[in-house]
């Protein structure tokens, strides 16, 4: 038996939070038995380890508490430094190393969040200057550069910031599209949506679907239904001018250029359209000869005739084509002279709607 006074411990209860006295009795008996069996050296190591176990745990807790104080103030470098100084000091190195890794990740995330804030500030400033392409690039570069190193939280914050800028840009596009829709300029609205910086953004897709649902079918979209033609060509110009000086926007303008052997086109409509609208005018560089534009159905029934000359006033057409399966448009000459070159401006087919 180990006498209590020899170790400075009370005979009953616990000894200053280190080892209970009755446990020392057990250890003493264990020492005697093990030494009797010839394991004296190993006994000393075991006994000393038992005495230090609780003390080490207390020191480790104090170490972690000190590191956490720094971490609570986002001073992760100081927290890591405290832990690194205690490595290989007899405490639990594995536990310390785990804490170091934890604070290292927290420090890296803090640094990435700071970098993200700088990117967001720059992106917003660029957006304010209407430089949305650069704003998108700023945030996309952050996302791409840190895709594998950033946490899910950081990536979520970055994508949220990008979406906010995209919505601001979509606001400007929607305002322009709304104006164009009110003016009936659906083709121009579609081009704006398709050519914008974020053509696949959800709001842009929704606007595109709305336009497609309400717009007519333009002549420039009827290429697959053109059965036959001669001397018909698309006008690749932003604007065109007629023979009396009127200017029109391009994009859906065709012309019949003068040919003595005839200019015409045939379209298959399949009775899927109700009205044909557009403007007929003579080109600014046409001859002084006269002619006429004739629109017929597939059976040769005349639907409309327009006399053509350089001095003519452009004719706005609005033609009922509800029962037309094939549509024939032809420029006919007056006598032996070539007919004038003629524009078909903004020809549009209103589809049958359910």
Coordinates of C-alpha atoms in Angstrom, one line a residue:
X1 CA 0.0 0.0 0.0
X2 CA 1.2 3.5 -0.8
X3 CA 0.9 5.8 2.2
X4 CA -1.2 9.0 1.4
X5 CA 1.3 11.4 3.0
X6 CA 4.1 10.1 0.7
X7 CA 2.4 11.5 -2.3
X8 CA 0.8 14.6 -0.7
X9 CA -2.7 13.3 -1.5
X10 CA -5.7 13.0 0.7
X11 CA -6.6 9.5 1.9
X12 CA -10.1 9.8 0.5
X13 CA -11.5 11.6 -2.5
X14 CA -9.5 13.2 -5.3
X15 CA -6.0 14.6 -5.2
X16 CA -6.2 18.1 -6.7
X17 CA -7.7 16.8 -9.9
X18 CA -4.8 14.5 -10.7
X19 CA -5.3 10.9 -9.4
X20 CA -7.7 9.5 -6.8
X21 CA -6.0 8.0 -3.7
X22 CA -7.9 4.7 -4.0
X23 CA -6.7 4.5 -7.6
X24 CA -3.1 4.8 -6.3
X25 CA -3.8 1.7 -4.2
X26 CA -4.7 -0.2 -7.3
X27 CA -1.7 1.1 -9.2
X28 CA 0.6 0.2 -6.3
X29 CA -0.6 -3.3 -6.2
X30 CA -0.3 -3.4 -10.0
X31 CA 3.3 -2.2 -9.7
X32 CA 4.2 -4.9 -7.2
X33 CA 2.6 -7.7 -9.3
X34 CA 4.2 -6.6 -12.5
X35 CA 7.6 -6.1 -11.0
X36 CA 7.3 -9.5 -9.4
X37 CA 6.8 -10.9 -12.8
X38 CA 9.9 -9.2 -14.1
X39 CA 8.5 -6.1 -16.0
X40 CA 9.9 -3.4 -13.8
X41 CA 11.0 -1.0 -16.5
X42 CA 7.7 -1.1 -18.3
X43 CA 5.9 -0.6 -15.0
X44 CA 7.5 2.7 -14.5
X45 CA 6.5 4.0 -17.9
X46 CA 2.9 2.9 -17.4
X47 CA 2.7 4.4 -13.9
X48 CA 4.1 7.8 -15.1
X49 CA 1.7 7.9 -18.1
X50 CA -1.3 7.4 -15.8
X51 CA -0.2 10.3 -13.6
X52 CA 0.3 12.7 -16.6
X53 CA -2.9 11.8 -18.6
X54 CA -5.3 14.2 -16.9
X55 CA -2.7 16.9 -16.8
X56 CA -2.1 16.7 -20.5
X57 CA -5.8 16.8 -21.3
X58 CA -6.1 20.0 -19.2
X59 CA -3.1 21.6 -21.1
X60 CA -4.6 20.6 -24.5
X61 CA -7.9 22.1 -23.5
X62 CA -6.2 25.3 -22.5
X63 CA -4.3 25.4 -25.7
X64 CA -7.4 24.9 -27.8
X65 CA -9.3 27.5 -25.8
X66 CA -6.4 30.0 -26.5
X67 CA -6.4 29.3 -30.2
X68 CA -10.2 29.6 -30.4
X69 CA -10.0 33.1 -28.8
X70 CA -8.0 34.2 -31.8
X71 CA -10.3 32.4 -34.2
X72 CA -13.3 34.0 -32.7
X73 CA -11.7 37.4 -33.8
X74 CA -10.9 36.0 -37.2
X75 CA -7.2 36.0 -36.4
X76 CA -6.6 32.6 -37.9
X77 CA -2.8 33.1 -38.4
X78 CA -2.4 33.7 -34.7
X79 CA -4.5 30.7 -33.8
X80 CA -2.4 28.5 -36.2
X81 CA 0.8 29.9 -34.7
X82 CA -0.2 29.1 -31.1
X83 CA -1.0 25.5 -32.2
X84 CA 2.2 25.0 -34.2
X85 CA 4.4 26.1 -31.2
X86 CA 2.8 23.3 -29.2
X87 CA 3.5 20.5 -31.7
X88 CA 6.0 17.8 -30.4
X89 CA 5.7 19.0 -26.8
X90 CA 4.2 15.8 -25.5
X91 CA 0.5 16.7 -26.1
X92 CA -1.7 15.0 -28.7
X93 CA -0.1 16.0 -32.0
X94 CA -2.9 14.5 -34.1
X95 CA -5.5 16.6 -32.3
X96 CA -3.4 19.7 -32.7
X97 CA -2.8 19.0 -36.4
X98 CA -6.5 18.6 -37.0
X99 CA -7.1 22.0 -35.4
X100 CA -4.4 23.6 -37.5
X101 CA -6.1 22.2 -40.7
X102 CA -9.4 23.4 -39.5
X103 CA -8.1 27.0 -38.9
X104 CA -6.2 26.9 -42.2
X105 CA -9.3 26.2 -44.1
X106 CA -11.2 28.9 -42.2
X107 CA -8.4 31.4 -43.0
X108 CA -8.4 30.4 -46.7
X109 CA -12.2 30.9 -46.8
X110 CA -11.8 34.3 -45.2
X111 CA -9.3 35.3 -47.8
X112 CA -11.5 34.1 -50.6
X113 CA -14.5 35.9 -49.3
X114 CA -12.4 39.1 -49.1
X115 CA -11.3 38.6 -52.7
X116 CA -15.0 37.9 -53.7
X117 CA -16.0 41.2 -52.0
X118 CA -13.5 43.1 -54.1
X119 CA -14.7 41.3 -57.3
X120 CA -18.4 42.2 -56.4
X121 CA -17.5 45.8 -55.8
X122 CA -15.7 46.0 -59.2
X123 CA -18.5 44.2 -61.0
X124 CA -21.1 46.6 -59.6
X125 CA -19.1 49.6 -60.6
X126 CA -18.8 48.3 -64.1
X127 CA -22.5 47.6 -64.3
X128 CA -23.2 51.1 -63.2
X129 CA -21.2 52.3 -66.2
X130 CA -23.2 49.9 -68.4
X131 CA -20.1 47.8 -69.0
X132 CA -21.9 44.5 -68.3
X133 CA -19.6 42.3 -70.3
X134 CA -16.7 43.3 -68.1
X135 CA -18.9 42.9 -65.0
X136 CA -19.8 39.3 -66.0
X137 CA -16.1 38.5 -66.8
X138 CA -15.0 39.8 -63.4
X139 CA -17.3 37.4 -61.5
X140 CA -17.0 34.5 -63.9
X141 CA -13.2 34.7 -63.6
X142 CA -13.5 34.4 -59.8
X143 CA -15.8 31.4 -60.1
X144 CA -13.6 29.6 -62.7
X145 CA -10.3 30.4 -60.9
X146 CA -11.5 29.1 -57.5
X147 CA -13.9 26.4 -58.6
X148 CA -11.8 23.6 -57.0
X149 CA -10.4 25.4 -54.0
X150 CA -13.4 27.3 -52.7
X151 CA -16.0 25.9 -50.3
X152 CA -19.6 25.4 -51.4
X153 CA -20.5 28.5 -49.3
X154 CA -18.0 30.7 -51.2
X155 CA -19.2 29.4 -54.6
X156 CA -22.8 30.0 -53.5
X157 CA -22.0 33.6 -52.7
X158 CA -20.2 34.1 -56.0
X159 CA -23.1 32.7 -58.0
X160 CA -25.6 34.8 -56.1
X161 CA -23.5 38.0 -56.9
X162 CA -23.4 37.0 -60.6
X163 CA -27.1 36.4 -60.7
X164 CA -27.8 39.8 -59.2
X165 CA -25.7 41.5 -62.0
X166 CA -27.4 39.3 -64.6
X167 CA -30.8 40.4 -63.3
X168 CA -29.8 44.1 -63.5
X169 CA -28.7 43.5 -67.1
X170 CA -31.9 41.6 -67.9
X171 CA -33.9 44.7 -66.6
X172 CA -32.3 46.8 -69.3
X173 CA -33.0 44.3 -72.0
X174 CA -36.6 43.8 -70.9
X175 CA -37.2 47.5 -71.0
X176 CA -35.9 47.7 -74.6
X177 CA -37.9 44.6 -75.7
X178 CA -41.1 46.0 -74.1
X179 CA -40.7 49.2 -76.3
X180 CA -40.1 47.2 -79.4
X181 CA -43.1 44.9 -78.8
X182 CA -45.3 48.0 -78.4
X183 CA -44.1 49.2 -81.8
X184 CA -44.7 45.8 -83.4
X185 CA -41.0 45.4 -84.1
X186 CA -40.9 41.7 -83.0
X187 CA -38.0 40.7 -85.3
X188 CA -35.8 43.4 -83.9
X189 CA -36.8 42.4 -80.3
X190 CA -35.9 38.8 -81.1
X191 CA -32.5 39.9 -82.5
X192 CA -31.9 41.9 -79.3
X193 CA -32.6 38.9 -77.1
X194 CA -30.6 36.5 -79.2
X195 CA -27.6 38.8 -79.4
X196 CA -27.5 39.9 -75.8
X197 CA -24.7 38.9 -73.4
X198 CA -26.8 36.3 -71.6
X199 CA -29.1 34.7 -74.2
X200 CA -29.7 31.6 -72.1
X201 CA -30.6 33.4 -68.9
X202 CA -34.0 32.3 -67.6
X203 CA -35.6 35.8 -67.9
X204 CA -34.3 36.2 -71.4
X205 CA -35.6 32.8 -72.4
X206 CA -39.0 33.8 -71.0
X207 CA -39.1 37.0 -73.0
X208 CA -38.1 35.1 -76.1
X209 CA -41.0 32.7 -75.6
X210 CA -43.4 35.5 -75.2
X211 CA -42.2 37.2 -78.5
X212 CA -42.4 33.9 -80.4
X213 CA -45.9 33.3 -79.2
X214 CA -47.3 36.7 -80.4
X215 CA -45.2 37.7 -83.4
X216 CA -46.1 37.0 -87.1
X217 CA -43.9 35.0 -89.4
X218 CA -41.6 37.2 -91.4
X219 CA -40.6 36.7 -95.0
X220 CA -37.0 36.3 -94.0
X221 CA -38.2 33.3 -91.9
X222 CA -39.9 31.6 -94.9
X223 CA -36.9 30.3 -96.7
X224 CA -37.9 26.7 -96.1
X225 CA -41.3 27.4 -97.7
X226 CA -39.9 29.1 -100.8
X227 CA -40.9 26.7 -103.7
X228 CA -39.6 28.7 -106.6
X229 CA -38.1 32.1 -107.4
X230 CA -36.3 34.2 -110.0
X231 CA -34.5 37.5 -109.5
X232 CA -35.4 37.6 -105.8
X233 CA -32.7 38.5 -103.3
X234 CA -32.4 39.4 -99.6
X235 CA -31.1 43.0 -99.0
X236 CA -28.1 42.9 -96.7
X237 CA -28.3 46.4 -95.3
X238 CA -29.2 48.1 -92.1
X239 CA -31.3 50.6 -93.9
X240 CA -32.8 51.0 -97.4
X241 CA -34.1 54.0 -99.3
X242 CA -36.9 54.0 -101.8
X243 CA -37.2 56.1 -105.0
X244 CA -38.8 59.1 -103.3
X245 CA -36.4 59.3 -100.4
X246 CA -38.1 57.3 -97.6
X247 CA -35.7 55.3 -95.4
X248 CA -36.6 51.9 -93.9
X249 CA -34.9 49.6 -91.4
X250 CA -33.3 46.5 -92.9
X251 CA -33.5 42.9 -91.6
X252 CA -36.6 41.8 -93.4
X253 CA -36.3 43.5 -96.8
X254 CA -36.2 41.7 -100.2
X255 CA -36.0 43.1 -103.7
X256 CA -36.9 42.0 -107.2
X257 CA -34.1 43.3 -109.5
X258 CA -35.0 44.0 -113.1
X259 CA -35.1 41.1 -115.5
X260 CA -36.7 41.2 -119.0
X261 CA -37.6 37.5 -118.6
X262 CA -39.5 38.0 -115.3
X263 CA -39.1 38.3 -111.5
X264 CA -41.3 36.1 -109.2
X265 CA -41.5 33.9 -106.2
X266 CA -43.8 31.2 -104.9
X267 CA -44.4 30.2 -101.3
X268 CA -46.2 27.3 -99.8
X269 CA -48.5 28.6 -97.0
X270 CA -50.7 25.5 -96.5
X271 CA -53.6 27.7 -95.4
X272 CA -51.8 28.3 -92.1
X273 CA -51.9 32.1 -92.3
X274 CA -54.7 34.7 -92.2
X275 CA -53.1 37.9 -93.4
X276 CA -50.1 39.3 -95.3
X277 CA -48.9 42.7 -94.4
X278 CA -45.9 44.8 -95.6
X279 CA -44.8 47.7 -97.8
X280 CA -44.2 47.7 -101.5
X281 CA -41.8 50.4 -102.8
X282 CA -39.5 51.0 -105.8
X283 CA -35.8 51.1 -105.1
X284 CA -33.8 54.4 -105.2
X285 CA -31.5 53.1 -108.0
X286 CA -34.4 51.7 -110.1
X287 CA -34.9 52.6 -113.8
X288 CA -37.6 55.0 -115.0
X289 CA -39.6 52.3 -116.6
X290 CA -43.0 51.2 -115.2
X291 CA -44.5 47.8 -114.3
X292 CA -46.7 46.2 -111.8
X293 CA -46.6 43.8 -108.8
X294 CA -49.2 41.1 -108.8
X295 CA -50.1 38.7 -106.0
X296 CA -52.0 35.6 -106.8
X297 CA -53.1 32.4 -105.1
X298 CA -52.0 29.0 -106.4
X299 CA -54.9 28.7 -108.8
X300 CA -54.0 32.0 -110.5
X301 CA -56.7 34.1 -108.8
X302 CA -55.5 37.7 -108.5
X303 CA -55.4 38.9 -104.9
X304 CA -53.7 42.3 -105.4
X305 CA -52.1 44.4 -108.1
X306 CA -49.9 47.4 -107.5
X307 CA -48.7 49.8 -110.3
X308 CA -44.9 50.5 -110.1
X309 CA -42.9 53.6 -111.0
X310 CA -40.1 55.7 -109.6
X311 CA -42.6 58.4 -108.6
X312 CA -45.0 56.1 -106.9
X313 CA -46.0 56.4 -103.2
X314 CA -45.1 53.3 -101.2
X315 CA -48.1 51.0 -100.8
X316 CA -48.9 49.5 -97.4
X317 CA -50.6 46.1 -98.0
X318 CA -52.9 44.2 -95.7
X319 CA -54.1 41.1 -97.6
X320 CA -56.5 38.3 -96.5
X321 CA -54.8 35.0 -97.3
X322 CA -56.9 32.7 -95.1
X323 CA -57.6 30.1 -97.7
X324 CA -54.3 30.4 -99.7
X325 CA -52.2 27.3 -100.0
X326 CA -49.7 28.6 -102.5
X327 CA -48.8 32.3 -102.9
X328 CA -47.4 33.7 -106.1
X329 CA -45.8 37.2 -106.3
X330 CA -44.6 38.5 -109.6
X331 CA -43.2 41.7 -111.1
X332 CA -44.5 42.2 -114.6
X333 CA -43.1 44.6 -117.1
X334 CA -45.0 47.3 -119.0
X335 CA -44.5 46.6 -122.7
X336 CA -41.0 45.6 -123.7
X337 CA -39.2 47.6 -121.0
X338 CA -37.7 46.0 -117.9
X339 CA -39.9 46.7 -114.8
X340 CA -38.4 48.8 -112.0
X341 CA -36.5 47.2 -109.2
X342 CA -39.0 46.7 -106.3
X343 CA -38.7 46.3 -102.6
X344 CA -40.9 44.0 -100.4
X345 CA -40.4 45.7 -97.0
X346 CA -41.3 44.0 -93.7
X347 CA -43.6 41.4 -95.4
X348 CA -45.1 39.4 -92.5
X349 CA -47.6 36.5 -92.4
X350 CA -50.0 36.4 -89.5
X351 CA -50.4 32.7 -88.5
X352 CA -53.7 31.0 -87.6
X353 CA -53.9 31.1 -83.9
X354 CA -55.9 28.7 -81.7

